[in-house]
Amino acid sequence: MTDQGMLQKRDQIVSGKSVLLTYTVLNDLGGDGDGLLAQFDILPQHLMAESFRIKAIVLIDMLNKCVAMTERQDFGLLAGQRLPATTSSGISWLASSTALKGLQRACQSAQNTDSGLFLSLVESTDTHILRILNIETTWSVLLEDLFVSRICMLTQETLPKTTWPRFVKLRREKPADPSPWHKFLGGVIYWGADETQIAWPSSLLRKQRLLSNETTAKFNESLTDKHEPSADSSLAEHVEANIKQQLNEGALSPALISRNLGLSTRSMQRQLQKSGTNFKEIVRRLRKAEAKKSIANGVEPIQAVASRLGYNDVSAFSRAFKNWFGVSPTRYRASINQHEDGAPQSQRTSSDVRR
């Protein structure tokens, strides 16, 4: 039976992030990701919107085309292994205090965002089993590969690196070469199963993670239902938001930001150019705004501001600042302080009083 025949309900909807994974991996394998999107009237910037959804039948068609173009029967597996652009649900999962809580949040997130996917986590003796279902109990082998691979990859991020699922059950028949499936899903795979399942030892899922942050997890979990950006949100907005997060870390590069967004550097640069901007311009604008705010604040030494914003020395930062505002950062700060010192007492800030 073909993939399209197996999916009986034509209006089932899945998260558009699966398209982003598909697009990125196709580009990585030398394919034409932009050309693929054009066939389905999808713009690259749509992939960055958290609210973007797509009919499951369309995603299946895209995956089938990718398999034909790349001649990779394991394309779905590869797409599932690629981290998508940062999403509230993904951050919530990866920040969870235990792998079990991460999986529980994934189940809730799937219920909120996908009408074509239903996750159920059950405990049996010393094993937790994740059941992957959909409304009509129908499936597609390519969607199965993508979803199972992605779930295994993200869960692996919350478990010791040597941990594999206790077993994986797939509805697909055993492929001629099963080695890619064993590489990504583990050594114990049951083929032609009645239901898709992934199992892990309960004791490991309950183990507290040192690198976790439940505050972050809960906050992003709360955003899953509320954050609905426009489908027309541009890539530039997402690049800018990601740069803002990294701005105070010093060195910034297109490779770093594109990797965070799940895109190739070339693709990101090309899409930014279509939007009438580029990476350097966005960084320049954000550094200019941050420099002005930090210098005017008057708390942080100028050398520290320069270093934080990625300048190798104060003189380079001073030249940039003077080009932006017509005065050096030292004179700008002095003028701010002079203005504040001359202001009425009621207009002075608490930092003025402390000085």
GROMACS .gro file of C-alpha atoms in nm:
model
  355
    1MET     CA    1   0.000   0.000   0.000
    2THR     CA    2   0.135   0.347  -0.088
    3ASP     CA    3   0.198   0.620   0.167
    4GLN     CA    4  -0.090   0.827   0.033
    5GLY     CA    5  -0.324   0.529   0.050
    6MET     CA    6  -0.229   0.463   0.410
    7LEU     CA    7  -0.322   0.816   0.516
    8GLN     CA    8  -0.699   0.807   0.487
    9LYS     CA    9  -0.786   1.138   0.648
   10ARG     CA   10  -0.668   1.406   0.405
   11ASP     CA   11  -0.699   1.707   0.634
   12GLN     CA   12  -0.476   1.586   0.915
   13ILE     CA   13  -0.237   1.863   1.015
   14VAL     CA   14   0.121   1.843   1.147
   15SER     CA   15   0.370   2.104   1.265
   16GLY     CA   16   0.548   2.291   0.988
   17LYS     CA   17   0.879   2.230   1.167
   18SER     CA   18   0.882   1.891   0.995
   19VAL     CA   19   0.902   2.080   0.666
   20LEU     CA   20   1.198   2.277   0.801
   21LEU     CA   21   1.376   1.952   0.885
   22THR     CA   22   1.299   1.815   0.538
   23TYR     CA   23   1.414   2.134   0.364
   24THR     CA   24   1.741   2.152   0.561
   25VAL     CA   25   1.842   1.790   0.508
   26LEU     CA   26   1.760   1.808   0.137
   27ASN     CA   27   1.996   2.106   0.107
   28ASP     CA   28   2.262   1.922   0.309
   29LEU     CA   29   2.244   1.633   0.062
   30GLY     CA   30   2.292   1.865  -0.234
   31GLY     CA   31   1.926   1.901  -0.330
   32ASP     CA   32   1.729   2.214  -0.414
   33GLY     CA   33   1.533   2.296  -0.098
   34ASP     CA   34   1.398   2.626  -0.231
   35GLY     CA   35   1.281   2.452  -0.547
   36LEU     CA   36   1.099   2.191  -0.339
   37LEU     CA   37   0.918   2.458  -0.137
   38ALA     CA   38   0.821   2.642  -0.455
   39GLN     CA   39   0.643   2.329  -0.581
   40PHE     CA   40   0.410   2.353  -0.280
   41ASP     CA   41   0.377   2.735  -0.273
   42ILE     CA   42   0.565   2.757   0.058
   43LEU     CA   43   0.797   3.049   0.129
   44PRO     CA   44   1.119   2.986   0.326
   45GLN     CA   45   1.017   3.243   0.589
   46HIS     CA   46   0.703   3.039   0.663
   47LEU     CA   47   0.927   2.765   0.803
   48MET     CA   48   1.043   2.992   1.084
   49ALA     CA   49   0.694   3.070   1.214
   50GLU     CA   50   0.595   2.862   1.517
   51SER     CA   51   0.231   2.876   1.405
   52PHE     CA   52   0.306   2.725   1.062
   53ARG     CA   53   0.110   2.402   1.002
   54ILE     CA   54   0.084   2.179   0.698
   55LYS     CA   55  -0.143   1.898   0.582
   56ALA     CA   56   0.014   1.562   0.655
   57ILE     CA   57  -0.058   1.445   0.302
   58VAL     CA   58   0.147   1.738   0.166
   59LEU     CA   59   0.439   1.657   0.395
   60ILE     CA   60   0.427   1.295   0.278
   61ASP     CA   61   0.438   1.411  -0.083
   62MET     CA   62   0.740   1.630  -0.004
   63LEU     CA   63   0.920   1.343   0.166
   64ASN     CA   64   0.850   1.114  -0.128
   65LYS     CA   65   1.000   1.371  -0.365
   66CYS     CA   66   1.306   1.402  -0.142
   67VAL     CA   67   1.359   1.026  -0.146
   68ALA     CA   68   1.334   1.028  -0.525
   69MET     CA   69   1.577   1.320  -0.560
   70THR     CA   70   1.838   1.190  -0.316
   71GLU     CA   71   1.787   0.816  -0.365
   72ARG     CA   72   1.806   0.787   0.013
   73GLN     CA   73   1.549   0.545   0.152
   74ASP     CA   74   1.655   0.660   0.501
   75PHE     CA   75   1.572   1.026   0.427
   76GLY     CA   76   1.304   1.038   0.698
   77LEU     CA   77   1.555   0.915   0.956
   78LEU     CA   78   1.806   1.183   0.855
   79ALA     CA   79   1.543   1.456   0.875
   80GLY     CA   80   1.446   1.344   1.224
   81GLN     CA   81   1.805   1.369   1.343
   82ARG     CA   82   1.835   1.733   1.247
   83LEU     CA   83   1.764   1.980   1.527
   84PRO     CA   84   1.504   2.234   1.416
   85ALA     CA   85   1.502   2.601   1.485
   86THR     CA   86   1.450   2.671   1.851
   87THR     CA   87   1.086   2.633   1.952
   88SER     CA   88   0.912   2.672   2.284
   89SER     CA   89   0.818   2.304   2.292
   90GLY     CA   90   1.173   2.193   2.206
   91ILE     CA   91   1.332   2.413   2.472
   92SER     CA   92   1.079   2.291   2.728
   93TRP     CA   93   1.162   1.929   2.645
   94LEU     CA   94   1.540   1.969   2.654
   95ALA     CA   95   1.538   2.180   2.972
   96SER     CA   96   1.331   1.927   3.170
   97SER     CA   97   1.469   1.797   3.498
   98THR     CA   98   1.429   1.434   3.387
   99ALA     CA   99   1.397   1.262   3.051
  100LEU     CA  100   1.056   1.139   3.168
  101LYS     CA  101   0.928   1.493   3.216
  102GLY     CA  102   1.062   1.581   2.874
  103LEU     CA  103   0.867   1.298   2.714
  104GLN     CA  104   0.554   1.392   2.908
  105ARG     CA  105   0.583   1.747   2.781
  106ALA     CA  106   0.633   1.615   2.427
  107CYS     CA  107   0.307   1.423   2.457
  108GLN     CA  108   0.123   1.737   2.564
  109SER     CA  109   0.286   1.948   2.293
  110ALA     CA  110   0.188   1.699   2.021
  111GLN     CA  111  -0.171   1.711   2.144
  112ASN     CA  112  -0.168   2.091   2.122
  113THR     CA  113  -0.004   2.127   1.782
  114ASP     CA  114  -0.062   1.817   1.566
  115SER     CA  115  -0.396   1.670   1.463
  116GLY     CA  116  -0.212   1.390   1.284
  117LEU     CA  117  -0.005   1.275   1.581
  118PHE     CA  118  -0.097   1.140   1.921
  119LEU     CA  119   0.162   1.034   2.179
  120SER     CA  120   0.078   0.819   2.479
  121LEU     CA  121   0.334   0.732   2.747
  122VAL     CA  122   0.259   0.420   2.954
  123GLU     CA  123   0.458   0.237   3.221
  124SER     CA  124   0.497  -0.141   3.218
  125THR     CA  125   0.699  -0.295   3.502
  126ASP     CA  126   1.044  -0.132   3.471
  127THR     CA  127   0.986   0.015   3.124
  128HIS     CA  128   0.817   0.325   2.988
  129ILE     CA  129   0.667   0.282   2.643
  130LEU     CA  130   0.586   0.574   2.415
  131ARG     CA  131   0.301   0.484   2.179
  132ILE     CA  132   0.293   0.688   1.859
  133LEU     CA  133  -0.055   0.695   1.713
  134ASN     CA  134  -0.273   0.912   1.493
  135ILE     CA  135  -0.644   0.977   1.481
  136GLU     CA  136  -0.737   0.726   1.214
  137THR     CA  137  -0.476   0.467   1.322
  138THR     CA  138  -0.326   0.512   0.976
  139TRP     CA  139   0.036   0.593   0.902
  140SER     CA  140   0.309   0.663   0.650
  141VAL     CA  141   0.645   0.490   0.661
  142LEU     CA  142   0.823   0.819   0.588
  143LEU     CA  143   0.641   1.009   0.862
  144GLU     CA  144   0.704   0.718   1.096
  145ASP     CA  145   1.076   0.734   1.023
  146LEU     CA  146   1.087   1.112   1.074
  147PHE     CA  147   0.886   1.119   1.399
  148VAL     CA  148   1.054   0.816   1.559
  149SER     CA  149   1.400   0.937   1.463
  150ARG     CA  150   1.329   1.283   1.601
  151ILE     CA  151   1.187   1.154   1.928
  152CYS     CA  152   1.485   0.920   1.976
  153MET     CA  153   1.729   1.201   1.902
  154LEU     CA  154   1.572   1.451   2.141
  155THR     CA  155   1.529   1.192   2.416
  156GLN     CA  156   1.891   1.087   2.370
  157GLU     CA  157   1.987   1.449   2.444
  158THR     CA  158   1.833   1.409   2.791
  159LEU     CA  159   1.987   1.068   2.867
  160PRO     CA  160   2.343   0.939   2.916
  161LYS     CA  161   2.509   0.925   2.576
  162THR     CA  162   2.546   0.546   2.581
  163THR     CA  163   2.172   0.492   2.628
  164TRP     CA  164   1.964   0.336   2.352
  165PRO     CA  165   1.592   0.260   2.353
  166ARG     CA  166   1.516  -0.077   2.508
  167PHE     CA  167   1.331  -0.155   2.186
  168VAL     CA  168   1.160   0.017   1.893
  169LYS     CA  169   0.855  -0.118   1.713
  170LEU     CA  170   0.791   0.008   1.361
  171ARG     CA  171   0.491  -0.050   1.140
  172ARG     CA  172   0.707  -0.036   0.830
  173GLU     CA  173   0.840  -0.359   0.683
  174LYS     CA  174   1.209  -0.435   0.725
  175PRO     CA  175   1.405  -0.248   0.455
  176ALA     CA  176   1.661  -0.420   0.234
  177ASP     CA  177   1.937  -0.246   0.430
  178PRO     CA  178   1.827  -0.190   0.791
  179SER     CA  179   2.164  -0.056   0.911
  180PRO     CA  180   2.063   0.317   0.903
  181TRP     CA  181   1.764   0.239   1.126
  182HIS     CA  182   1.984   0.053   1.375
  183LYS     CA  183   2.234   0.340   1.366
  184PHE     CA  184   1.977   0.596   1.480
  185LEU     CA  185   1.720   0.388   1.669
  186GLY     CA  186   1.925   0.118   1.841
  187GLY     CA  187   1.988  -0.252   1.803
  188VAL     CA  188   1.645  -0.393   1.890
  189ILE     CA  189   1.386  -0.313   1.623
  190TYR     CA  190   1.066  -0.506   1.558
  191TRP     CA  191   0.944  -0.463   1.201
  192GLY     CA  192   0.587  -0.484   1.072
  193ALA     CA  193   0.441  -0.416   1.417
  194ASP     CA  194   0.075  -0.337   1.475
  195GLU     CA  195   0.167  -0.012   1.649
  196THR     CA  196   0.465   0.225   1.659
  197GLN     CA  197   0.635   0.217   2.000
  198ILE     CA  198   0.961   0.326   2.163
  199ALA     CA  199   1.065   0.191   2.505
  200TRP     CA  200   1.325   0.305   2.758
  201PRO     CA  201   1.426   0.182   3.105
  202SER     CA  202   1.213   0.368   3.360
  203SER     CA  203   1.502   0.414   3.601
  204LEU     CA  204   1.701   0.612   3.344
  205LEU     CA  205   1.404   0.825   3.244
  206ARG     CA  206   1.352   0.922   3.609
  207LYS     CA  207   1.718   1.005   3.672
  208GLN     CA  208   1.768   1.371   3.765
  209ARG     CA  209   1.960   1.569   3.506
  210LEU     CA  210   2.232   1.803   3.623
  211LEU     CA  211   2.209   2.021   3.311
  212SER     CA  212   1.841   2.103   3.341
  213ASN     CA  213   1.635   2.408   3.422
  214GLU     CA  214   1.274   2.348   3.522
  215THR     CA  215   1.206   2.722   3.535
  216THR     CA  216   1.300   2.749   3.169
  217ALA     CA  217   1.109   2.431   3.088
  218LYS     CA  218   0.789   2.551   3.255
  219PHE     CA  219   0.812   2.898   3.104
  220ASN     CA  220   0.848   2.765   2.749
  221GLU     CA  221   0.580   2.506   2.814
  222SER     CA  222   0.342   2.790   2.898
  223LEU     CA  223   0.423   2.954   2.564
  224THR     CA  224   0.336   2.650   2.353
  225ASP     CA  225  -0.034   2.735   2.334
  226LYS     CA  226   0.001   3.112   2.350
  227HIS     CA  227   0.276   3.195   2.102
  228GLU     CA  228   0.120   3.222   1.759
  229PRO     CA  229   0.346   3.438   1.537
  230SER     CA  230   0.225   3.527   1.191
  231ALA     CA  231   0.297   3.281   0.914
  232ASP     CA  232   0.448   3.579   0.733
  233SER     CA  233   0.714   3.634   1.000
  234SER     CA  234   1.035   3.692   0.808
  235LEU     CA  235   1.354   3.498   0.854
  236ALA     CA  236   1.523   3.829   0.937
  237GLU     CA  237   1.311   3.857   1.251
  238HIS     CA  238   1.416   3.513   1.366
  239VAL     CA  239   1.782   3.581   1.287
  240GLU     CA  240   1.760   3.907   1.482
  241ALA     CA  241   1.600   3.736   1.782
  242ASN     CA  242   1.872   3.470   1.782
  243ILE     CA  243   2.151   3.727   1.751
  244LYS     CA  244   2.005   3.916   2.047
  245GLN     CA  245   2.034   3.600   2.255
  246GLN     CA  246   2.399   3.558   2.152
  247LEU     CA  247   2.501   3.925   2.138
  248ASN     CA  248   2.654   3.941   2.484
  249GLU     CA  249   2.864   3.629   2.423
  250GLY     CA  250   3.117   3.826   2.214
  251ALA     CA  251   3.202   3.658   1.884
  252LEU     CA  252   2.913   3.612   1.642
  253SER     CA  253   2.919   3.434   1.310
  254PRO     CA  254   2.668   3.343   1.039
  255ALA     CA  255   2.761   2.977   1.091
  256LEU     CA  256   2.665   2.993   1.460
  257ILE     CA  257   2.327   3.158   1.402
  258SER     CA  258   2.235   2.944   1.100
  259ARG     CA  259   2.317   2.632   1.300
  260ASN     CA  260   2.093   2.751   1.584
  261LEU     CA  261   1.813   2.803   1.333
  262GLY     CA  262   1.859   2.465   1.168
  263LEU     CA  263   1.959   2.616   0.832
  264SER     CA  264   2.270   2.609   0.619
  265THR     CA  265   2.470   2.932   0.629
  266ARG     CA  266   2.433   2.976   0.254
  267SER     CA  267   2.056   2.935   0.270
  268MET     CA  268   2.023   3.182   0.558
  269GLN     CA  269   2.234   3.444   0.381
  270ARG     CA  270   2.041   3.401   0.057
  271GLN     CA  271   1.705   3.441   0.230
  272LEU     CA  272   1.822   3.748   0.422
  273GLN     CA  273   1.932   3.905   0.095
  274LYS     CA  274   1.586   3.845  -0.050
  275SER     CA  275   1.446   4.033   0.253
  276GLY     CA  276   1.668   4.332   0.173
  277THR     CA  277   1.920   4.286   0.452
  278ASN     CA  278   2.220   4.075   0.549
  279PHE     CA  279   2.381   3.924   0.856
  280LYS     CA  280   2.639   4.202   0.906
  281GLU     CA  281   2.376   4.472   0.889
  282ILE     CA  282   2.159   4.306   1.153
  283VAL     CA  283   2.459   4.259   1.384
  284ARG     CA  284   2.569   4.619   1.328
  285ARG     CA  285   2.225   4.757   1.411
  286LEU     CA  286   2.189   4.548   1.726
  287ARG     CA  287   2.541   4.630   1.845
  288LYS     CA  288   2.474   5.000   1.789
  289ALA     CA  289   2.159   4.989   2.001
  290GLU     CA  290   2.324   4.783   2.276
  291ALA     CA  291   2.633   5.006   2.279
  292LYS     CA  292   2.425   5.320   2.322
  293LYS     CA  293   2.220   5.167   2.601
  294SER     CA  294   2.523   5.029   2.787
  295ILE     CA  295   2.731   5.346   2.762
  296ALA     CA  296   2.437   5.563   2.868
  297ASN     CA  297   2.371   5.332   3.165
  298GLY     CA  298   2.710   5.431   3.306
  299VAL     CA  299   2.760   5.120   3.521
  300GLU     CA  300   2.978   4.892   3.307
  301PRO     CA  301   3.335   4.998   3.219
  302ILE     CA  302   3.372   5.092   2.852
  303GLN     CA  303   3.636   4.824   2.801
  304ALA     CA  304   3.395   4.561   2.932
  305VAL     CA  305   3.119   4.682   2.697
  306ALA     CA  306   3.359   4.661   2.403
  307SER     CA  307   3.467   4.308   2.492
  308ARG     CA  308   3.110   4.190   2.551
  309LEU     CA  309   3.003   4.317   2.209
  310GLY     CA  310   3.284   4.133   2.033
  311TYR     CA  311   3.545   4.406   1.980
  312ASN     CA  312   3.909   4.305   2.020
  313ASP     CA  313   4.012   4.636   2.175
  314VAL     CA  314   3.860   4.956   2.307
  315SER     CA  315   3.995   5.168   2.021
  316ALA     CA  316   3.803   4.963   1.761
  317PHE     CA  317   3.486   4.996   1.968
  318SER     CA  318   3.544   5.371   2.012
  319ARG     CA  319   3.585   5.422   1.637
  320ALA     CA  320   3.262   5.233   1.568
  321PHE     CA  321   3.078   5.427   1.840
  322LYS     CA  322   3.200   5.761   1.702
  323ASN     CA  323   3.091   5.666   1.353
  324TRP     CA  324   2.744   5.588   1.489
  325PHE     CA  325   2.688   5.883   1.722
  326GLY     CA  326   2.950   6.145   1.630
  327VAL     CA  327   3.128   6.134   1.967
  328SER     CA  328   3.347   5.885   2.153
  329PRO     CA  329   3.186   5.659   2.415
  330THR     CA  330   3.377   5.845   2.687
  331ARG     CA  331   3.240   6.184   2.582
  332TYR     CA  332   2.892   6.041   2.529
  333ARG     CA  333   2.887   5.898   2.881
  334ALA     CA  334   3.022   6.223   3.023
  335SER     CA  335   2.751   6.422   2.848
  336ILE     CA  336   2.485   6.191   2.988
  337ASN     CA  337   2.626   6.222   3.339
  338GLN     CA  338   2.651   6.601   3.308
  339HIS     CA  339   2.292   6.624   3.192
  340GLU     CA  340   2.172   6.407   3.480
  341ASP     CA  341   2.375   6.601   3.736
  342GLY     CA  342   2.207   6.919   3.622
  343ALA     CA  343   1.858   6.775   3.639
  344PRO     CA  344   1.620   6.842   3.928
  345GLN     CA  345   1.655   6.603   4.219
  346SER     CA  346   1.315   6.447   4.145
  347GLN     CA  347   1.434   6.340   3.799
  348ARG     CA  348   1.749   6.162   3.915
  349THR     CA  349   1.763   5.786   3.921
  350SER     CA  350   1.857   5.565   4.213
  351SER     CA  351   2.200   5.513   4.054
  352ASP     CA  352   2.248   5.894   4.052
  353VAL     CA  353   2.178   5.902   4.425
  354ARG     CA  354   2.429   5.627   4.494
  355ARG     CA  355   2.698   5.818   4.299
   0.00000   0.00000   0.00000
